[in-house]
mmCIF file of C-alpha atoms in Angstrom:
data_model
loop_
_atom_site.group_PDB
_atom_site.id
_atom_site.type_symbol
_atom_site.label_atom_id
_atom_site.label_comp_id
_atom_site.label_asym_id
_atom_site.label_seq_id
_atom_site.Cartn_x
_atom_site.Cartn_y
_atom_site.Cartn_z
ATOM 1 C CA UNK E 1202 233.917 178.360 34.085
ATOM 2 C CA UNK E 1203 232.651 175.399 32.382
ATOM 3 C CA UNK E 1204 229.394 177.273 31.931
ATOM 4 C CA UNK E 1205 231.029 180.527 30.089
ATOM 5 C CA UNK E 1206 233.456 178.214 28.465
ATOM 6 C CA UNK E 1207 230.102 176.488 26.667
ATOM 7 C CA UNK E 1208 228.555 179.874 26.131
ATOM 8 C CA UNK E 1209 231.968 180.939 23.752
ATOM 9 C CA UNK E 1210 232.298 177.775 22.043
ATOM 10 C CA UNK E 1211 228.726 177.877 20.767
ATOM 11 C CA UNK E 1212 228.778 180.506 19.191
ATOM 12 C CA UNK E 1213 229.115 184.516 21.022
ATOM 13 C CA UNK E 1214 231.330 186.285 20.160
ATOM 14 C CA UNK E 1215 232.989 190.281 20.614
ATOM 15 C CA UNK E 1216 233.541 192.375 17.435
ATOM 16 C CA UNK E 1217 236.808 194.253 18.712
ATOM 17 C CA UNK E 1218 237.345 195.880 15.239
ATOM 18 C CA UNK E 1219 236.322 199.148 16.466
ATOM 19 C CA UNK E 1220 239.347 198.922 18.508
ATOM 20 C CA UNK E 1221 241.991 199.041 15.684
ATOM 21 C CA UNK E 1222 243.479 202.162 14.422
ATOM 22 C CA UNK E 1223 240.961 202.930 11.916
ATOM 23 C CA UNK E 1224 238.382 200.187 12.585
ATOM 24 C CA UNK E 1225 234.649 200.839 12.883
ATOM 25 C CA UNK E 1226 233.006 202.792 10.479
ATOM 26 C CA UNK E 1227 235.683 203.711 8.866
ATOM 27 C CA UNK E 1228 238.370 200.538 8.010
ATOM 28 C CA UNK E 1229 241.697 201.176 7.646
ATOM 29 C CA UNK E 1230 242.874 201.537 4.335
ATOM 30 C CA UNK E 1231 244.889 198.675 2.787
ATOM 31 C CA UNK E 1232 248.679 199.492 2.863
ATOM 32 C CA UNK E 1233 249.601 198.178 -0.533
ATOM 33 C CA UNK E 1234 251.524 200.730 -2.639
ATOM 34 C CA UNK E 1235 251.015 201.885 -5.900
ATOM 35 C CA UNK E 1236 253.178 203.729 -8.672
ATOM 36 C CA UNK E 1237 252.935 207.175 -7.560
ATOM 37 C CA UNK E 1238 253.590 209.202 -10.258
ATOM 38 C CA UNK E 1239 250.749 208.084 -12.651
ATOM 39 C CA UNK E 1240 248.175 208.839 -9.902
ATOM 40 C CA UNK E 1241 249.870 212.514 -9.674
ATOM 41 C CA UNK E 1242 249.894 212.967 -13.572
ATOM 42 C CA UNK E 1243 246.313 211.962 -13.984
ATOM 43 C CA UNK E 1244 244.863 214.271 -10.809
ATOM 44 C CA UNK E 1245 247.036 216.748 -12.201
ATOM 45 C CA UNK E 1246 245.931 216.053 -15.899
ATOM 46 C CA UNK E 1247 241.808 216.090 -14.432
ATOM 47 C CA UNK E 1248 242.871 219.123 -12.181
ATOM 48 C CA UNK E 1249 243.532 221.618 -15.056
ATOM 49 C CA UNK E 1250 240.765 220.318 -17.257
ATOM 50 C CA UNK E 1251 238.011 221.296 -14.897
ATOM 51 C CA UNK E 1252 236.162 224.449 -15.097
ATOM 52 C CA UNK E 1253 236.493 225.141 -11.693
ATOM 53 C CA UNK E 1254 237.241 224.239 -8.013
ATOM 54 C CA UNK E 1255 236.376 225.302 -5.015
ATOM 55 C CA UNK E 1256 239.225 225.196 -1.962
ATOM 56 C CA UNK E 1257 238.455 225.573 1.893
ATOM 57 C CA UNK E 1258 241.090 225.435 4.288
ATOM 58 C CA UNK E 1259 243.993 227.463 5.445
ATOM 59 C CA UNK E 1260 246.728 229.876 4.268
ATOM 60 C CA UNK E 1261 250.096 231.716 5.983
ATOM 61 C CA UNK E 1262 252.901 233.705 5.075
ATOM 62 C CA UNK E 1263 255.457 230.857 4.260
ATOM 63 C CA UNK E 1264 258.256 230.332 6.670
ATOM 64 C CA UNK E 1265 256.031 232.194 9.775
ATOM 65 C CA UNK E 1266 257.110 231.387 13.133
ATOM 66 C CA UNK E 1267 255.005 228.523 14.296
ATOM 67 C CA UNK E 1268 252.401 226.688 12.490
ATOM 68 C CA UNK E 1269 249.635 229.013 13.734
ATOM 69 C CA UNK E 1270 251.894 232.118 12.687
ATOM 70 C CA UNK E 1271 249.095 234.328 10.637
ATOM 71 C CA UNK E 1272 246.915 231.625 9.819
ATOM 72 C CA UNK E 1273 243.824 232.843 7.588
ATOM 73 C CA UNK E 1274 240.528 230.686 6.749
ATOM 74 C CA UNK E 1275 239.259 230.850 2.726
ATOM 75 C CA UNK E 1276 236.712 229.401 1.092
ATOM 76 C CA UNK E 1277 237.021 230.057 -2.374
ATOM 77 C CA UNK E 1278 235.703 229.174 -5.470
ATOM 78 C CA UNK E 1279 238.192 229.838 -8.509
ATOM 79 C CA UNK E 1280 237.184 229.199 -12.289
ATOM 80 C CA UNK E 1281 239.363 228.325 -15.278
ATOM 81 C CA UNK E 1282 239.048 231.765 -16.718
ATOM 82 C CA UNK E 1283 240.183 233.504 -13.416
ATOM 83 C CA UNK E 1284 236.881 234.635 -11.893
ATOM 84 C CA UNK E 1285 236.918 234.586 -8.171
ATOM 85 C CA UNK E 1286 234.479 234.532 -5.266
ATOM 86 C CA UNK E 1287 234.500 233.783 -1.720
ATOM 87 C CA UNK E 1288 235.634 234.509 1.450
ATOM 88 C CA UNK E 1289 238.798 234.869 3.680
ATOM 89 C CA UNK E 1290 238.492 235.470 7.327
ATOM 90 C CA UNK E 1291 241.840 236.912 9.602
ATOM 91 C CA UNK E 1292 241.028 236.501 13.401
ATOM 92 C CA UNK E 1293 237.660 236.725 14.113
ATOM 93 C CA UNK E 1294 237.344 239.662 11.109
ATOM 94 C CA UNK E 1295 235.642 238.117 7.639
ATOM 95 C CA UNK E 1296 236.020 239.399 4.110
ATOM 96 C CA UNK E 1297 234.355 238.829 1.353
ATOM 97 C CA UNK E 1298 236.872 238.311 -1.883
ATOM 98 C CA UNK E 1299 236.535 238.922 -5.385
ATOM 99 C CA UNK E 1300 238.893 238.800 -8.505
ATOM 100 C CA UNK E 1301 238.151 239.169 -12.531
ATOM 101 C CA UNK E 1302 240.736 240.183 -15.162
ATOM 102 C CA UNK E 1303 243.452 239.842 -12.619
ATOM 103 C CA UNK E 1304 241.440 242.928 -10.319
ATOM 104 C CA UNK E 1305 241.162 241.976 -7.096
ATOM 105 C CA UNK E 1306 238.774 243.196 -4.442
ATOM 106 C CA UNK E 1307 237.858 242.357 -0.862
ATOM 107 C CA UNK E 1308 235.186 244.270 1.070
ATOM 108 C CA UNK E 1309 236.166 244.023 4.957
ATOM 109 C CA UNK E 1310 234.815 245.053 7.837
ATOM 110 C CA UNK E 1311 236.477 248.128 10.460
ATOM 111 C CA UNK E 1312 237.845 245.544 12.456
ATOM 112 C CA UNK E 1313 239.381 243.666 9.337
ATOM 113 C CA UNK E 1314 241.496 247.448 8.132
ATOM 114 C CA UNK E 1315 242.489 247.986 11.757
ATOM 115 C CA UNK E 1316 244.911 244.937 11.513
ATOM 116 C CA UNK E 1317 246.534 246.406 8.299
ATOM 117 C CA UNK E 1318 249.183 248.530 7.331
ATOM 118 C CA UNK E 1319 247.028 250.763 5.125
ATOM 119 C CA UNK E 1320 247.088 254.678 5.647
ATOM 120 C CA UNK E 1321 245.871 256.413 2.477
ATOM 121 C CA UNK E 1322 243.934 260.000 3.118
ATOM 122 C CA UNK E 1323 240.694 257.824 2.263
ATOM 123 C CA UNK E 1324 241.088 254.667 3.723
ATOM 124 C CA UNK E 1325 238.499 255.799 6.472
ATOM 125 C CA UNK E 1326 236.244 254.562 3.268
ATOM 126 C CA UNK E 1327 237.512 251.018 2.999
ATOM 127 C CA UNK E 1328 234.754 249.774 5.741
ATOM 128 C CA UNK E 1329 232.080 247.968 4.160
ATOM 129 C CA UNK E 1330 232.551 248.481 0.636
ATOM 130 C CA UNK E 1331 234.864 246.943 -2.299
ATOM 131 C CA UNK E 1332 238.735 247.879 -2.112
ATOM 132 C CA UNK E 1333 240.869 247.267 -4.911
ATOM 133 C CA UNK E 1334 244.732 244.937 -3.504
ATOM 134 C CA UNK E 1335 246.952 243.215 -4.361
ATOM 135 C CA UNK E 1336 248.031 240.023 -3.990
ATOM 136 C CA UNK E 1337 250.424 240.282 -1.500
ATOM 137 C CA UNK E 1338 248.080 242.001 0.768
ATOM 138 C CA UNK E 1339 245.463 239.401 0.433
ATOM 139 C CA UNK E 1340 248.300 236.806 0.979
ATOM 140 C CA UNK E 1341 248.222 234.862 -2.279
ATOM 141 C CA UNK E 1342 246.616 235.862 -5.813
ATOM 142 C CA UNK E 1343 243.951 233.593 -6.041
ATOM 143 C CA UNK E 1344 244.238 233.593 -9.904
ATOM 144 C CA UNK E 1345 247.351 233.240 -10.455
ATOM 145 C CA UNK E 1346 247.724 230.129 -7.882
ATOM 146 C CA UNK E 1347 244.518 228.560 -7.678
ATOM 147 C CA UNK E 1348 242.869 228.641 -10.968
ATOM 148 C CA UNK E 1349 242.517 225.139 -12.479
ATOM 149 C CA UNK E 1350 244.732 225.310 -15.264
ATOM 150 C CA UNK E 1351 247.531 227.317 -13.502
ATOM 151 C CA UNK E 1352 247.349 225.409 -10.390
ATOM 152 C CA UNK E 1353 247.810 221.975 -12.474
ATOM 153 C CA UNK E 1354 250.964 223.648 -14.048
ATOM 154 C CA UNK E 1355 252.411 224.336 -10.298
ATOM 155 C CA UNK E 1356 251.919 220.880 -9.267
ATOM 156 C CA UNK E 1357 252.884 219.304 -12.093
ATOM 157 C CA UNK E 1358 256.499 220.365 -12.021
ATOM 158 C CA UNK E 1359 256.793 219.040 -8.231
ATOM 159 C CA UNK E 1360 257.624 216.015 -9.081
ATOM 160 C CA UNK E 1361 256.637 212.785 -6.420
ATOM 161 C CA UNK E 1362 259.644 212.287 -3.450
ATOM 162 C CA UNK E 1363 258.727 208.722 -3.424
ATOM 163 C CA UNK E 1364 258.178 206.082 -6.092
ATOM 164 C CA UNK E 1365 255.061 204.811 -4.299
ATOM 165 C CA UNK E 1366 251.945 206.093 -2.770
ATOM 166 C CA UNK E 1367 250.186 204.230 0.027
ATOM 167 C CA UNK E 1368 246.463 204.774 0.792
ATOM 168 C CA UNK E 1369 245.378 206.800 3.963
ATOM 169 C CA UNK E 1370 242.311 207.503 5.904
ATOM 170 C CA UNK E 1371 241.573 211.119 4.950
ATOM 171 C CA UNK E 1372 239.029 212.051 7.260
ATOM 172 C CA UNK E 1373 237.266 208.845 6.581
ATOM 173 C CA UNK E 1374 237.581 208.917 2.991
ATOM 174 C CA UNK E 1375 240.614 206.282 1.623
ATOM 175 C CA UNK E 1376 242.747 208.404 -0.297
ATOM 176 C CA UNK E 1377 246.358 208.133 -1.881
ATOM 177 C CA UNK E 1378 249.005 210.561 -0.543
ATOM 178 C CA UNK E 1379 251.673 212.005 -2.614
ATOM 179 C CA UNK E 1380 254.915 213.407 -1.059
ATOM 180 C CA UNK E 1381 256.552 216.074 -3.576
ATOM 181 C CA UNK E 1382 260.109 216.916 -4.105
ATOM 182 C CA UNK E 1383 260.942 220.522 -2.076
ATOM 183 C CA UNK E 1384 260.134 219.714 1.293
ATOM 184 C CA UNK E 1385 258.525 217.119 3.551
ATOM 185 C CA UNK E 1386 255.597 219.511 3.992
ATOM 186 C CA UNK E 1387 254.915 219.437 0.293
ATOM 187 C CA UNK E 1388 252.294 216.330 -0.279
ATOM 188 C CA UNK E 1389 248.750 216.107 -1.997
ATOM 189 C CA UNK E 1390 245.943 213.721 -1.338
ATOM 190 C CA UNK E 1391 244.323 211.840 -4.320
ATOM 191 C CA UNK E 1392 240.846 209.650 -4.516
ATOM 192 C CA UNK E 1393 241.767 206.102 -4.240
ATOM 193 C CA UNK E 1394 239.660 205.105 -7.357
ATOM 194 C CA UNK E 1395 239.896 206.592 -10.948
ATOM 195 C CA UNK E 1396 239.450 208.856 -12.260
ATOM 196 C CA UNK E 1397 241.616 210.516 -9.796
ATOM 197 C CA UNK E 1398 240.933 213.806 -8.253
ATOM 198 C CA UNK E 1399 242.905 215.935 -6.274
ATOM 199 C CA UNK E 1400 241.126 216.051 -2.793
ATOM 200 C CA UNK E 1401 243.606 218.057 -0.648
ATOM 201 C CA UNK E 1402 247.254 219.602 -1.072
ATOM 202 C CA UNK E 1403 249.795 220.989 1.459
ATOM 203 C CA UNK E 1404 252.341 223.136 0.261
ATOM 204 C CA UNK E 1405 255.329 225.213 2.033
ATOM 205 C CA UNK E 1406 255.310 227.636 -0.597
ATOM 206 C CA UNK E 1407 253.062 227.782 -3.085
ATOM 207 C CA UNK E 1408 254.728 229.780 -6.189
ATOM 208 C CA UNK E 1409 252.834 231.374 -8.943
ATOM 209 C CA UNK E 1410 254.158 228.946 -12.096
ATOM 210 C CA UNK E 1411 256.437 232.172 -13.298
ATOM 211 C CA UNK E 1412 256.605 234.474 -9.806
ATOM 212 C CA UNK E 1413 258.681 233.875 -6.735
ATOM 213 C CA UNK E 1414 256.984 233.958 -3.339
ATOM 214 C CA UNK E 1415 254.100 232.600 -1.947
ATOM 215 C CA UNK E 1416 251.668 231.258 0.791
ATOM 216 C CA UNK E 1417 252.163 228.131 2.952
ATOM 217 C CA UNK E 1418 248.778 226.041 2.097
ATOM 218 C CA UNK E 1419 246.400 223.551 3.633
ATOM 219 C CA UNK E 1420 243.418 223.543 1.275
ATOM 220 C CA UNK E 1421 240.842 221.014 0.550
ATOM 221 C CA UNK E 1422 239.157 220.622 -3.134
ATOM 222 C CA UNK E 1423 235.959 219.828 -4.354
ATOM 223 C CA UNK E 1424 234.257 220.402 -7.593
ATOM 224 C CA UNK E 1425 231.692 222.955 -7.976
ATOM 225 C CA UNK E 1426 228.272 222.316 -9.599
ATOM 226 C CA UNK E 1427 227.419 224.241 -12.638
ATOM 227 C CA UNK E 1428 224.867 226.389 -11.149
ATOM 228 C CA UNK E 1429 227.405 227.193 -8.296
ATOM 229 C CA UNK E 1430 230.339 228.156 -11.333
ATOM 230 C CA UNK E 1431 226.936 230.136 -12.589
ATOM 231 C CA UNK E 1432 226.418 232.268 -9.215
ATOM 232 C CA UNK E 1433 229.888 232.941 -9.227
ATOM 233 C CA UNK E 1434 229.281 234.801 -12.283
ATOM 234 C CA UNK E 1435 226.298 236.152 -11.016
ATOM 235 C CA UNK E 1436 227.333 237.839 -8.203
ATOM 236 C CA UNK E 1437 230.599 239.100 -9.463
ATOM 237 C CA UNK E 1438 228.496 240.728 -12.125
ATOM 238 C CA UNK E 1439 226.028 242.366 -9.660
ATOM 239 C CA UNK E 1440 228.843 243.541 -7.546
ATOM 240 C CA UNK E 1441 230.565 245.155 -10.826
ATOM 241 C CA UNK E 1442 227.162 247.126 -11.764
ATOM 242 C CA UNK E 1443 226.325 247.940 -8.537
ATOM 243 C CA UNK E 1444 229.445 248.913 -6.169
ATOM 244 C CA UNK E 1445 233.183 248.829 -7.966
ATOM 245 C CA UNK E 1446 232.301 252.475 -9.427
ATOM 246 C CA UNK E 1447 233.174 253.923 -5.833
ATOM 247 C CA UNK E 1448 235.453 251.586 -5.125
ATOM 248 C CA UNK E 1449 238.831 253.014 -3.511
ATOM 249 C CA UNK E 1450 242.887 251.070 -4.052
ATOM 250 C CA UNK E 1451 245.254 250.240 -1.066
ATOM 251 C CA UNK E 1452 247.428 249.031 -3.359
ATOM 252 C CA UNK E 1453 249.535 251.870 -3.450
ATOM 253 C CA UNK E 1454 250.079 254.848 -0.040
ATOM 254 C CA UNK E 1455 249.582 258.225 -1.795
ATOM 255 C CA UNK E 1456 250.165 261.664 -0.316
ATOM 256 C CA UNK E 1457 250.350 265.026 -1.881
ATOM 257 C CA UNK E 1458 253.995 265.720 -2.452
ATOM 258 C CA UNK E 1459 253.785 269.142 -1.901
ATOM 259 C CA UNK E 1460 251.048 271.893 -0.849
ATOM 260 C CA UNK E 1461 248.415 272.648 -3.253
ATOM 261 C CA UNK E 1462 248.235 275.826 -5.416
ATOM 262 C CA UNK E 1463 244.959 277.752 -6.170
ATOM 263 C CA UNK E 1464 245.708 280.613 -8.989
ATOM 264 C CA UNK E 1465 242.565 282.756 -9.860
ATOM 265 C CA UNK E 1466 242.996 284.822 -12.901
ATOM 266 C CA UNK E 1467 241.025 288.059 -14.007
ATOM 267 C CA UNK E 1468 237.430 287.038 -15.060
ATOM 268 C CA UNK E 1469 236.793 284.634 -12.718
ATOM 269 C CA UNK E 1470 238.879 281.309 -13.623
ATOM 270 C CA UNK E 1471 240.113 279.604 -10.758
ATOM 271 C CA UNK E 1472 242.614 276.465 -11.278
ATOM 272 C CA UNK E 1473 243.572 274.294 -8.391
ATOM 273 C CA UNK E 1474 246.445 271.870 -8.725
ATOM 274 C CA UNK E 1475 248.953 269.729 -7.126
ATOM 275 C CA UNK E 1476 251.684 266.786 -7.453
ATOM 276 C CA UNK E 1477 250.557 263.011 -6.096
ATOM 277 C CA UNK E 1478 252.899 260.629 -4.919
ATOM 278 C CA UNK E 1479 253.825 257.225 -3.947
ATOM 279 C CA UNK E 1480 254.312 257.535 0.060
ATOM 280 C CA UNK E 1481 256.270 254.109 0.171
ATOM 281 C CA UNK E 1482 258.622 254.340 2.734
ATOM 282 C CA UNK E 1483 260.516 251.009 3.257
ATOM 283 C CA UNK E 1484 259.618 247.439 3.552
ATOM 284 C CA UNK E 1485 258.314 245.929 0.547
ATOM 285 C CA UNK E 1486 257.795 248.197 -2.780
ATOM 286 C CA UNK E 1487 254.148 248.745 -3.788
ATOM 287 C CA UNK E 1488 253.005 247.517 -7.288
ATOM 288 C CA UNK E 1489 251.047 248.756 -10.174
ATOM 289 C CA UNK E 1490 249.126 251.694 -11.129
ATOM 290 C CA UNK E 1491 246.539 253.663 -9.548
ATOM 291 C CA UNK E 1492 243.755 256.194 -10.175
ATOM 292 C CA UNK E 1493 244.165 259.320 -8.177
ATOM 293 C CA UNK E 1494 241.353 261.684 -7.844
ATOM 294 C CA UNK E 1495 241.248 265.034 -6.855
ATOM 295 C CA UNK E 1496 237.848 267.111 -5.544
ATOM 296 C CA UNK E 1497 238.596 270.872 -4.992
ATOM 297 C CA UNK E 1498 235.874 272.984 -3.623
ATOM 298 C CA UNK E 1499 235.789 276.693 -3.986
ATOM 299 C CA UNK E 1500 234.734 279.273 -1.600
ATOM 300 C CA UNK E 1501 233.414 283.376 -1.710
ATOM 301 C CA UNK E 1502 230.788 284.378 0.532
ATOM 302 C CA UNK E 1503 229.475 286.827 -2.352
ATOM 303 C CA UNK E 1504 230.035 284.468 -5.943
ATOM 304 C CA UNK E 1505 229.028 281.325 -4.101
ATOM 305 C CA UNK E 1506 230.367 277.697 -3.931
ATOM 306 C CA UNK E 1507 232.124 275.920 -6.998
ATOM 307 C CA UNK E 1508 233.166 272.362 -7.455
ATOM 308 C CA UNK E 1509 235.454 270.663 -9.792
ATOM 309 C CA UNK E 1510 237.552 267.373 -10.505
ATOM 310 C CA UNK E 1511 240.182 265.643 -11.946
ATOM 311 C CA UNK E 1512 241.243 261.842 -12.312
ATOM 312 C CA UNK E 1513 245.086 260.421 -12.892
ATOM 313 C CA UNK E 1514 246.863 257.392 -13.412
ATOM 314 C CA UNK E 1515 249.928 256.988 -10.501
ATOM 315 C CA UNK E 1516 252.282 254.291 -11.656
ATOM 316 C CA UNK E 1517 253.884 252.921 -8.305
ATOM 317 C CA UNK E 1518 257.603 254.633 -7.538
ATOM 318 C CA UNK E 1519 256.400 257.826 -9.101
ATOM 319 C CA UNK E 1520 254.533 260.770 -9.127
ATOM 320 C CA UNK E 1521 251.194 262.662 -11.283
ATOM 321 C CA UNK E 1522 250.228 265.955 -11.759
ATOM 322 C CA UNK E 1523 246.146 266.927 -11.251
ATOM 323 C CA UNK E 1524 244.452 270.028 -11.889
ATOM 324 C CA UNK E 1525 241.052 271.006 -12.459
ATOM 325 C CA UNK E 1526 239.563 274.418 -12.761
ATOM 326 C CA UNK E 1527 235.992 276.508 -12.159
ATOM 327 C CA UNK E 1528 234.990 279.851 -13.857
ATOM 328 C CA UNK E 1529 232.725 282.491 -12.058
ATOM 329 C CA UNK E 1530 232.388 284.314 -15.549
ATOM 330 C CA UNK E 1531 232.173 287.493 -14.028
ATOM 331 C CA UNK E 1532 233.484 289.411 -17.370
ATOM 332 C CA UNK E 1533 235.148 292.621 -18.223
ATOM 333 C CA UNK E 1534 234.482 295.513 -16.507
ATOM 334 C CA UNK E 1535 235.386 299.366 -16.238
ATOM 335 C CA UNK E 1536 236.301 299.090 -12.612
ATOM 336 C CA UNK E 1537 237.432 295.901 -11.518
ATOM 337 C CA UNK E 1538 236.598 294.493 -8.308
ATOM 338 C CA UNK E 1539 238.975 292.056 -6.218
ATOM 339 C CA UNK E 1540 237.606 289.220 -4.782
ATOM 340 C CA UNK E 1541 238.948 286.777 -1.874
ATOM 341 C CA UNK E 1542 238.254 282.659 -3.061
ATOM 342 C CA UNK E 1543 239.755 280.000 -0.771
ATOM 343 C CA UNK E 1544 239.853 276.338 -1.930
ATOM 344 C CA UNK E 1545 240.256 273.011 -0.283
ATOM 345 C CA UNK E 1546 241.163 269.481 -2.178
ATOM 346 C CA UNK E 1547 240.384 266.131 -1.307
ATOM 347 C CA UNK E 1548 242.463 263.358 -2.584
ATOM 348 C CA UNK E 1549 241.326 259.814 -2.805
ATOM 349 C CA UNK E 1550 241.692 256.769 -4.997
ATOM 350 C CA UNK E 1551 239.497 254.789 -7.365
ATOM 351 C CA UNK E 1552 239.954 251.095 -8.120
ATOM 352 C CA UNK E 1553 238.086 251.381 -11.787
ATOM 353 C CA UNK E 1554 237.666 253.878 -13.932
ATOM 354 C CA UNK E 1555 233.985 253.719 -15.246
ATOM 355 C CA UNK E 1556 235.613 252.877 -18.686
ATOM 356 C CA UNK E 1557 237.390 250.175 -16.941
ATOM 357 C CA UNK E 1558 234.208 249.056 -15.231
ATOM 358 C CA UNK E 1559 232.453 248.803 -18.423
ATOM 359 C CA UNK E 1560 235.116 246.234 -20.214
ATOM 360 C CA UNK E 1561 235.176 244.122 -16.911
ATOM 361 C CA UNK E 1562 231.429 244.060 -17.039
ATOM 362 C CA UNK E 1563 231.630 242.842 -20.395
ATOM 363 C CA UNK E 1564 234.391 240.200 -19.827
ATOM 364 C CA UNK E 1565 232.122 238.920 -16.979
ATOM 365 C CA UNK E 1566 229.183 238.508 -18.967
ATOM 366 C CA UNK E 1567 231.344 236.689 -22.076
ATOM 367 C CA UNK E 1568 232.750 234.417 -19.792
ATOM 368 C CA UNK E 1569 229.307 233.477 -17.965
ATOM 369 C CA UNK E 1570 228.070 232.795 -21.422
ATOM 370 C CA UNK E 1571 231.094 230.352 -21.943
ATOM 371 C CA UNK E 1572 230.924 228.472 -18.535
ATOM 372 C CA UNK E 1573 227.642 227.935 -19.390
ATOM 373 C CA UNK E 1574 227.722 226.779 -22.595
ATOM 374 C CA UNK E 1575 230.319 224.717 -21.128
ATOM 375 C CA UNK E 1576 228.449 223.079 -18.894
ATOM 376 C CA UNK E 1577 225.791 222.700 -21.087
ATOM 377 C CA UNK E 1578 228.078 220.872 -23.793
ATOM 378 C CA UNK E 1579 228.791 218.166 -20.991
ATOM 379 C CA UNK E 1580 225.366 217.763 -19.855
ATOM 380 C CA UNK E 1581 224.483 216.984 -23.415
ATOM 381 C CA UNK E 1582 227.162 214.721 -24.070
ATOM 382 C CA UNK E 1583 226.714 212.944 -20.609
ATOM 383 C CA UNK E 1584 223.110 212.053 -21.991
ATOM 384 C CA UNK E 1585 223.479 210.579 -24.992
ATOM 385 C CA UNK E 1586 225.935 207.994 -23.531
ATOM 386 C CA UNK E 1587 223.997 204.180 -23.555
ATOM 387 C CA UNK E 1588 222.995 202.783 -20.101
ATOM 388 C CA UNK E 1589 224.614 200.297 -18.466
ATOM 389 C CA UNK E 1590 222.833 196.645 -18.630
#
């Protein structure tokens, strides 16, 4: 006992700091509180000025039963212009996500679509191709709630629920947690040191600034490099150029209102016509306007096969007529002959018209140019700053 005591007295010690909460390599932050509002205001202001944000985390329907009800994993980069690129994972199925100029598309495997409530005549073409969807179908509209300026406006309307904020250990990083008005599940984490930056948010119902209804979110935030932002635009431009011409549209369920009509005139001109309707049945009503397309094939054993098509815009809740014609050009004859012509018509949708595709491509290239100029400007400014002593 004397030997052990003498050894301890001579300077031998045991470090027990690792057993404290937050001990070891991630020391517990100081509990000293600070005023919550200035920290929140500064972080929100900085967020609104970012050229883009990268978010990663979970979204789920608001008010779902249980914490894991309908939870989907997302990893998205969203620019200040509302351009979006990334992924959403539902169960084991991952969908690519892209959005620009308020046009939202996903590209997902067959298994993903089997879990969706979509039954359009061309839904067998959805797998592995870009399909236009609504924000409600995806779970949110990223450009409306995650574009830096718009998200800053949403968070700016949520005042702190408490006067002070205290540092917490956020995945090994010291961060101020600010509880917000609107419920105990509304809170954000902000970097400890200035300039204050938003690191994480948990929002019970992330509503667009001028809208109602939104998902539960638990998202981590980082600021992407300028090269990453440029890649977003490069990916979107490439997809628009190569794939969007044949994209489909799942936003409105469509169907023939009645049987197609085939009318053939003397001389060989035949016309196929029909009426397309919004085929929504109960539940949430569809919104928007979709392009519907009729592809008709007419056949006669002697005269051969001819094809025609027509495209029209169908507004959700309404109907629209489509028709197209072929001409066998039989000409006048002193002894007319009758021909039996059969026909069939295929109904499908298109996510974009050719004209809309060109407009979208032009807009994306302009946004990319603006983003590059902004990044170069920031780099130039910073390079002119004097170095420290």
